[in-house]
Coordinates of C-alpha atoms and ligand atoms in Angstrom, one line a residue:
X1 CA -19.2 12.1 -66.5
X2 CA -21.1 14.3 -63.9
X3 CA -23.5 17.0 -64.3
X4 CA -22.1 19.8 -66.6
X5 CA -22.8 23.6 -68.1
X6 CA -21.8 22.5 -71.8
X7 CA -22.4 22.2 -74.3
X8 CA -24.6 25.5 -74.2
X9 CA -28.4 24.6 -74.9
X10 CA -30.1 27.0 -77.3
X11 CA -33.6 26.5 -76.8
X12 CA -36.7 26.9 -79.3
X13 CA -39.1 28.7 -76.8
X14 CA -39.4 30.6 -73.8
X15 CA -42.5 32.9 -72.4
X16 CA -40.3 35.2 -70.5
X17 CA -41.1 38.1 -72.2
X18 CA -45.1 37.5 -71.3
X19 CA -44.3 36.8 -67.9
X20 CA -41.5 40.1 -67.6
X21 CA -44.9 42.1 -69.3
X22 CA -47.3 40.8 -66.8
X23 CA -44.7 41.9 -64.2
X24 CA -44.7 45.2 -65.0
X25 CA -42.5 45.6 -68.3
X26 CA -39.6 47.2 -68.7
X27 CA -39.4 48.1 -65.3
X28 CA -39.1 44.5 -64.2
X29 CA -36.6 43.5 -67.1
X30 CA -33.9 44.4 -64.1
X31 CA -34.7 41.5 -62.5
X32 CA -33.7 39.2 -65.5
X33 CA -30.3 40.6 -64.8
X34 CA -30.0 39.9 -61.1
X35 CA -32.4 37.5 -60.3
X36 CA -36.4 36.2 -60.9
X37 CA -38.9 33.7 -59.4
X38 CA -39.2 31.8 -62.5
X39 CA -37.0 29.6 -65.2
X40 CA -34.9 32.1 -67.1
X41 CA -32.5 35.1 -65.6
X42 CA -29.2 35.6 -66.4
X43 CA -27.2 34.1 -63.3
X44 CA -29.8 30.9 -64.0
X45 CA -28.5 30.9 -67.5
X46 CA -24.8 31.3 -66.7
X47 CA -25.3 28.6 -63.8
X48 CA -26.7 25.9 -66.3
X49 CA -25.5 26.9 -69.6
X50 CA -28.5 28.4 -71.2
X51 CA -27.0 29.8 -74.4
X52 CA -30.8 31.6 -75.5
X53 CA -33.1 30.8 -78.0
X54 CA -36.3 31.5 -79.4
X55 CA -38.0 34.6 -77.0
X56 CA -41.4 34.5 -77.4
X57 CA -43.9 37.6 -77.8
X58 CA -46.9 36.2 -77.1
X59 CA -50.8 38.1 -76.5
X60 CA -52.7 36.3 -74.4
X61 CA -56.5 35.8 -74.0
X62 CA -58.3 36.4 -71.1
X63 CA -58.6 32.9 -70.3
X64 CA -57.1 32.9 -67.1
X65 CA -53.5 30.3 -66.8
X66 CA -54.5 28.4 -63.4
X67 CA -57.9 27.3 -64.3
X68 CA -56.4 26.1 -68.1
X69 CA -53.2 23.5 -66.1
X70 CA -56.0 23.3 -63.3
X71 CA -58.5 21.6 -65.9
X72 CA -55.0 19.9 -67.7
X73 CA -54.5 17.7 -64.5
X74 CA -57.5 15.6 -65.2
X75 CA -57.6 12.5 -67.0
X76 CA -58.9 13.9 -69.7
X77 CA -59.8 17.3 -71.0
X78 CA -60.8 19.4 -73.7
X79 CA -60.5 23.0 -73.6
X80 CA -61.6 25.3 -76.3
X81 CA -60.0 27.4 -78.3
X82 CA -59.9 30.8 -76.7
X83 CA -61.8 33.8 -79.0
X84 CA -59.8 35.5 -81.5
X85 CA -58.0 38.7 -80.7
X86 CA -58.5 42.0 -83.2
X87 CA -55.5 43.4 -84.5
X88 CA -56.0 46.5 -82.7
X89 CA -55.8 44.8 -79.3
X90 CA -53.0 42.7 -80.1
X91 CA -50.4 45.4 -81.2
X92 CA -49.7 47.4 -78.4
X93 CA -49.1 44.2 -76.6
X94 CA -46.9 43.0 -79.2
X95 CA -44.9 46.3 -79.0
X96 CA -44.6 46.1 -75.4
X97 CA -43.1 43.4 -75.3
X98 CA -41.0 43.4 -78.4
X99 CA -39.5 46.4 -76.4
X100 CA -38.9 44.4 -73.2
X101 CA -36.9 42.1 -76.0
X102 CA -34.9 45.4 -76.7
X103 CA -34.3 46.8 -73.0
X104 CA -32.4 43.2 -72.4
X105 CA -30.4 43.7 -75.4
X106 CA -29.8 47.0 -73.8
X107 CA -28.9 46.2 -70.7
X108 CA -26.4 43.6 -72.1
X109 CA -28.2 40.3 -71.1
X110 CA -28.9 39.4 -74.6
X111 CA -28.0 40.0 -78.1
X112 CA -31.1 39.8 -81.0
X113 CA -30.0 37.2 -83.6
X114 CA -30.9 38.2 -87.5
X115 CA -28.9 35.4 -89.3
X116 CA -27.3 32.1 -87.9
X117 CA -23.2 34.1 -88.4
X118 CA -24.6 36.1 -85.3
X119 CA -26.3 33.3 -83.6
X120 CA -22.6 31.5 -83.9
X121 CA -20.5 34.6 -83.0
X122 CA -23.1 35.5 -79.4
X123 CA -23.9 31.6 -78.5
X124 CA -21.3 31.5 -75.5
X125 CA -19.7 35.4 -75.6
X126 CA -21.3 36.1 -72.3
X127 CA -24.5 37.4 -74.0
X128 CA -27.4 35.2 -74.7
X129 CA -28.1 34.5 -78.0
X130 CA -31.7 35.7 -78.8
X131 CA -34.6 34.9 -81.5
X132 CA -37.6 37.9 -82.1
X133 CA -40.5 35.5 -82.2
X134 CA -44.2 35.7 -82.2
X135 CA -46.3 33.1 -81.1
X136 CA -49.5 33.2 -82.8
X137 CA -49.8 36.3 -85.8
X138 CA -53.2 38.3 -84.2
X139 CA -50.1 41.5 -84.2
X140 CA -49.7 41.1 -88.1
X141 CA -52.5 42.7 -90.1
X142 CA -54.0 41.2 -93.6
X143 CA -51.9 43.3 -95.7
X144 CA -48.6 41.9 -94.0
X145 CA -47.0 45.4 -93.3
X146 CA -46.7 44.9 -89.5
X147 CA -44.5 41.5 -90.7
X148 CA -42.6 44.2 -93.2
X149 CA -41.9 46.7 -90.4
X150 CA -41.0 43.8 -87.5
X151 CA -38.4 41.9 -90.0
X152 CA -36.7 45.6 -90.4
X153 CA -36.9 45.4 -86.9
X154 CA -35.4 41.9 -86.7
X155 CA -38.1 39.4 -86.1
X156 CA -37.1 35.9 -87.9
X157 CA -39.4 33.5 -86.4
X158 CA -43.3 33.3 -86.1
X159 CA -45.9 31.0 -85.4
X160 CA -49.5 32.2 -87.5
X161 CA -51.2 30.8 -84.6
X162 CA -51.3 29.6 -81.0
X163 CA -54.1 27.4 -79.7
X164 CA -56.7 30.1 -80.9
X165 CA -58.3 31.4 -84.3
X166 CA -56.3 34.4 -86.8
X167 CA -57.1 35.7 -89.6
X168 CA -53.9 33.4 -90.4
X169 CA -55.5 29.7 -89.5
X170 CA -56.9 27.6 -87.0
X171 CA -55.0 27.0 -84.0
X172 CA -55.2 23.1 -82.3
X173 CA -57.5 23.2 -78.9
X174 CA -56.0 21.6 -76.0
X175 CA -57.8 17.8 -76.1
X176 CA -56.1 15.2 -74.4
X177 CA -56.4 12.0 -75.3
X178 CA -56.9 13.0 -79.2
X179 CA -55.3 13.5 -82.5
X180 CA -54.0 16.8 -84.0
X181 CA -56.6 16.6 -86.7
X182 CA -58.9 19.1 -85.4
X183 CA -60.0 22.0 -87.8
X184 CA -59.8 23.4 -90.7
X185 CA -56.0 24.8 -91.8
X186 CA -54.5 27.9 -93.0
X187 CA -56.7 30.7 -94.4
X188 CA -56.0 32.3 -98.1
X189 CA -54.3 34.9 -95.6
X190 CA -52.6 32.6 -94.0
X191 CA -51.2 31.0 -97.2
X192 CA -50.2 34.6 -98.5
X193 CA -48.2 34.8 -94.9
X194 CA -46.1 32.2 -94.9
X195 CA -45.1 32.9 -98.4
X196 CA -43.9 36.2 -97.8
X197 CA -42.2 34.6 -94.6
X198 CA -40.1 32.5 -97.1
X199 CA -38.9 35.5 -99.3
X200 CA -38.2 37.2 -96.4
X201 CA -36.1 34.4 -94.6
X202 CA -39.0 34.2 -91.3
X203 CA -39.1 30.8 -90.1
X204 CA -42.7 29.2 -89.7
X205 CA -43.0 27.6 -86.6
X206 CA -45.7 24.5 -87.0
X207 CA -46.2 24.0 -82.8
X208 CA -49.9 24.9 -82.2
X209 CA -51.0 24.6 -86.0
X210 CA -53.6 21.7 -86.4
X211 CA -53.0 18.8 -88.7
X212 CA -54.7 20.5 -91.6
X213 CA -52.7 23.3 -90.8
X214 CA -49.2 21.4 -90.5
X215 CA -50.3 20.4 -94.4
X216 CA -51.0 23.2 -95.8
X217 CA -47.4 24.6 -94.3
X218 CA -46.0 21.9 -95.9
X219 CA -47.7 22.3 -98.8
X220 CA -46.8 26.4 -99.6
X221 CA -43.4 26.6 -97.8
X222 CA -40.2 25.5 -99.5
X223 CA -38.4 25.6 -96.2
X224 CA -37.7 22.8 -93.9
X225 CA -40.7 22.7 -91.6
X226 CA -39.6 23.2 -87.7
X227 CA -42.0 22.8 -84.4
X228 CA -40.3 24.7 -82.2
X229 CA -41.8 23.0 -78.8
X230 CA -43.5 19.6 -79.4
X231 CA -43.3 16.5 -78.7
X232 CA -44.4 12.4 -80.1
X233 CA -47.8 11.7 -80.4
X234 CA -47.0 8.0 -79.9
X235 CA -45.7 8.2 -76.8
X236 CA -48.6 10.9 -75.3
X237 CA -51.5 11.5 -77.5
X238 CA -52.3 14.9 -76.7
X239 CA -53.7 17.0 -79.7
X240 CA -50.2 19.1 -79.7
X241 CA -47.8 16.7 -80.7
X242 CA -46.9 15.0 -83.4
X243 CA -47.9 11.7 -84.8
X244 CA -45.2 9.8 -86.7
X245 CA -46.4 11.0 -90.1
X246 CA -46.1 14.7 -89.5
X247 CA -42.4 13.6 -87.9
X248 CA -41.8 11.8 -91.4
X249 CA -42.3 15.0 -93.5
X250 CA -40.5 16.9 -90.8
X251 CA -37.5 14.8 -91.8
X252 CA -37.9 14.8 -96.0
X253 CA -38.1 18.4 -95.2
X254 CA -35.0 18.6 -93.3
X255 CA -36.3 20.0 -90.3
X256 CA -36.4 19.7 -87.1
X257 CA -38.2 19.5 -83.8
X258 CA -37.5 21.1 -80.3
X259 CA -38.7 19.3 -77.3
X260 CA -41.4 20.8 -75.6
X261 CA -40.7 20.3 -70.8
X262 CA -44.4 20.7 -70.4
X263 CA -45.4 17.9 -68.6
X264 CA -48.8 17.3 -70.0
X265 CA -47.1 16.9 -73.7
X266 CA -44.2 14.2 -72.2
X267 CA -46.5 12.3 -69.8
X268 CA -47.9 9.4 -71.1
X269 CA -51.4 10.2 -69.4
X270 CA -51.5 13.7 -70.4
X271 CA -51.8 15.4 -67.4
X272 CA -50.4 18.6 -65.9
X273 CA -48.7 17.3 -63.0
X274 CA -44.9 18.4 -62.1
X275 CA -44.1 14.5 -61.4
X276 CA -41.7 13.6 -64.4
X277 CA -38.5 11.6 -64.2
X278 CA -36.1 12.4 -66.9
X279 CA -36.0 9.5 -68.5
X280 CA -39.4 10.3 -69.4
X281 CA -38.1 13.0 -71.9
X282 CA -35.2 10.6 -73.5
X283 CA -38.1 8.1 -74.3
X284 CA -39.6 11.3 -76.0
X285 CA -35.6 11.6 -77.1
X286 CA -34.9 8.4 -78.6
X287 CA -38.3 8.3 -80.7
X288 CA -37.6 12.0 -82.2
X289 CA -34.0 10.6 -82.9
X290 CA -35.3 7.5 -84.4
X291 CA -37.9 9.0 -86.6
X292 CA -36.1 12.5 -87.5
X293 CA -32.1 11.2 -87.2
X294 CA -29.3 13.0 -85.3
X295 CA -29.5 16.1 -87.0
X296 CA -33.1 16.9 -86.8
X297 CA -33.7 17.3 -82.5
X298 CA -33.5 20.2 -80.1
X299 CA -34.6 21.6 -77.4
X300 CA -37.8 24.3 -76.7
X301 CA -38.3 24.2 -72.8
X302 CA -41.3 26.4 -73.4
X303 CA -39.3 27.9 -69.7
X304 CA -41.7 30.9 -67.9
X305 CA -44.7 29.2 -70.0
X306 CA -45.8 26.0 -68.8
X307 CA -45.6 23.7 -65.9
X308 CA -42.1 21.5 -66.6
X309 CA -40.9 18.6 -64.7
X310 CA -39.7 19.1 -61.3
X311 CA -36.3 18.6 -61.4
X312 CA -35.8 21.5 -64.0
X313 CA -37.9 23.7 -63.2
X314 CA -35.0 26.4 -63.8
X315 CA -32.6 26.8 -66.4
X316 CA -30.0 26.5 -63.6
X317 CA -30.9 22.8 -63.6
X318 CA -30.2 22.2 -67.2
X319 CA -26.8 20.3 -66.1
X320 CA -29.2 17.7 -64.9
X321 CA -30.7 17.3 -68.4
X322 CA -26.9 16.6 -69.8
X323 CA -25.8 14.3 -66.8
X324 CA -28.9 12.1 -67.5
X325 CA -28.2 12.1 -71.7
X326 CA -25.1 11.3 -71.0
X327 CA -25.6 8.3 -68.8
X328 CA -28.2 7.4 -71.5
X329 CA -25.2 6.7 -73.7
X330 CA -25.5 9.8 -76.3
X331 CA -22.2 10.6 -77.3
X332 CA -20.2 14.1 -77.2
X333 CA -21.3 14.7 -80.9
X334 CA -24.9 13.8 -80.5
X335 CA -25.2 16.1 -77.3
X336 CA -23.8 19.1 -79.2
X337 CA -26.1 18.5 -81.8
X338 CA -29.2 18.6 -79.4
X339 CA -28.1 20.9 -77.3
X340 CA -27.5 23.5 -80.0
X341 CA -26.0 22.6 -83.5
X342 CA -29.0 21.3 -84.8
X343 CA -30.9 24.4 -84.0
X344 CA -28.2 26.6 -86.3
X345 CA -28.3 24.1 -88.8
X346 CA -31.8 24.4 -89.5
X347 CA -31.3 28.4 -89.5
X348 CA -28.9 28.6 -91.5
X349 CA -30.6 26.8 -94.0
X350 CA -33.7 28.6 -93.2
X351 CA -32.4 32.3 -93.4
X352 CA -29.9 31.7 -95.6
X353 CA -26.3 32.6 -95.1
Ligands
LIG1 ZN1 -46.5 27.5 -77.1

C-alpha cells in the first residue's frame, strides 16, 4: 500500500490559533483558507487528510520561542517555568483568539465540535472538525465564571496549566534528562476546576501537568484521564512524557494518549533537532500500544507549535505517517483507530452522548 489521505487524522493539538494571532488575527485567518508558511491551512489539510482536532488557545509568556528550542538542542537543559500570567492579561488574549477560532468557522474552513454526534457528522464533510481548547487556565478566574460563559460558548477541552504556574497548579518545567515529578500539584482551585469541568462535560487534558499534578487529576476526576500531546518516558526521558506508571492509570481509566511530533519529546537524547526518521515515532507507537492497548492511542502533532520531524513538517505530509504504519504492519482497523476512532471514543465517553 502507498502513501494515502485516509483514514482522516483527527489530531489532539495544534497552536495555529497563536501563531494566526501573532500574525495579525483575524485579518490573517484568510490565509488559513488559501495558503500559510506553516503546518496547518486548509489545502494542506485536504492534501494529507487532516480531519481537525483539538485548536489550541494558548497565552504566551514573554519568554521568547527561539531562545527556549535554541537552549532545547543541547544535551541537556533545564528551563524554568516562565512567571505566571494575571487574569487580567490573559483574557483579551484568550478572546482574541477564541474569535480567530470563530472567523474560521465563518469563513467555512472549520466547524466547532460540542459533542462527539457533531465531531462524527463534520470529520470528512469538507469542514474540519474543530475542538475550543485552552492550553493552560490563566483566562479562567477563581470563581470559574469565565469557564461558565466559554462552555456556553462551546469550549470542551482545557488544560489548567501549560509549563508555567495558575492559580490552577503547577505546570512541569522543561528538564531534559529528568522525571515528571517536579512540583507540587493542583491547587484547592485547581481541584474545584476540574470538578466543575466533569459536571460540565470539559475534558481535562493532563500534557504539561507535573506528576503530582497527573495524581491529583486522577484522584478528583471521574473521567478517563487523556494527554492530549505526549509521549513515553521510557523511550525519552524528558520531564513531559509519561513514565509507564502514569501510562498504567491512563489505561484503568480508559483513556488515552495522543502523540506529541515534537522532536525533543520522541528523540531518544532529548534534543530539539528536526533530524527524526519515522520509525522513531512507531517505537513511541508500539510502546503506547503495548502499555495503553489498541483503543487508547492518537495522534496530537502539536502542528504551528513546536519543531516536528522533518519529513512532516506539514499536515500535507501526513500520508507519509500512514505509508510508514502501514509498512510497519498495523492493520486497516488499528490505523482507523489511531488516526481518529480512538479520539471520539474517548469523547464520547467524556462528554457524554
Ligand atoms: Zn503543549
Amino acid at each position: 500500500m502507498g502513501a494515502t489521505a485516509s483514514p482522516l487524522i483527527f489530531d489532539g493539538h495544534n497552536d495555529v490559533l497563536l501563531k494566526l494571532f501573532r500574525a495579525g488575527g483575524k485579518s490573517a485567518a484568510e490565509s488559513f483558507m488559501t495558503g500559510r508558511d506553516g503546518a496547518i491551512d486548509l489545502p494542506a489539510a485536504t492534501a494529507g487528510g487532516f480531519g481537525g482536532g483539538f485548536f489550541a488557545v494558548y497565552v504566551p509568556s514573554p519568554v521568547d520561542l527561539e531562545f527556549k528550542f535554541e537552549e532545547m538542542t543541547k544535551p541537556a537543559y533545564d528551563l524554568p517555568l516562565p512567571d505566571l500570567i494575571a487574569w487580567e492579561d490573559a483574557f483579551p488574549i484568550v478572546m482574541s483568539q477564541a474569535a480567530i477560532l470563530f472567523d474560521l468557522e465563518r469563513r467555512g474552513a472549520l466547524k466547532v465540535c460540542t459533542t462527539a454526534a457533531e465531531l462524527r457528522s463534520t470529520l470528512g464533510s469538507g469542514k474540519l472538525a474543530a475542538i475550543f481548547h485552552i492550553e493552560g487556565a490563566e483566562g479562567i478566574d477563581a470563581d470559574l465564571n469565565a469557564l461558565e460563559v466559554l462552555y456556553q460558548a462551546g469550549l470542551r477541552s482545557i488544560g489548567p496549566v501549560w509549563s508555567r504556574s495558575t492559580i490552577f497548579g503547577h505546570g512541569v518545567p522543561f528538564r531534559y534528562p529528568s522525571d515528571p515529578d517536579i512540583g507540587t500539584g493542583l491547587t484547592d482551585h485547581g481541584v474545584r476546576l476540574v470538578k466543575r469541568c466533569d459536571e460540565l462535560g470539559i475534558m481535562v487534558d493532563l500534557s504539561h501537568l507535573n506528576e503530582a499534578g497527573f495524581w491529583d487529576v486522577a484522584r478528583h476526576s471521574s473521567k478517563p484521564l487523556v494527554a492530549t500531546h505526549s509521549n513515553v518516558h521510557a523511550i525519552c526521558p524528558h520531564s513531559r512524557n509519561l513514565t509507564d506508571k502514569q501510562l498504567a492509570a491512563i489505561r484503568e481509566s480508559d483513556g488515552m494518549v495522543g502523540l506529541n511530533f515534537a522532536v525533543a519529546f520522541l528523540r531518544d537524547d532529548g534534543r530539539m533537532l528536526a533530524e527524526v526518521p519515522l520509525e522513531q515515532m512507531l517505537r513511541h507507537l508500539d510502546h503506547l500500544i503495548e502499555h495503553l492497548g489498541e483503543d487508547r492511542v492518537g495522534f496530537g502533532s502539536d502542528y504551528d507549535g513546536a519543531i516536528v520531524p522533518q519529513e512532516l513538517t506539514s499536515c500535507a505530509g501526513l500520508p507519509k505517517l500512514r505509508h510508514a504504519m502501514t509498512k510497519h504492519g498495523y492493520n486497516d482497523a488499528l490505523m482507523t483507530k489511531l488516526c481518529h476512532e480512538n479520539w471520539l471514543r474517548v469523547l464520547e465517553k467524556t462528554w457524554g452522548t
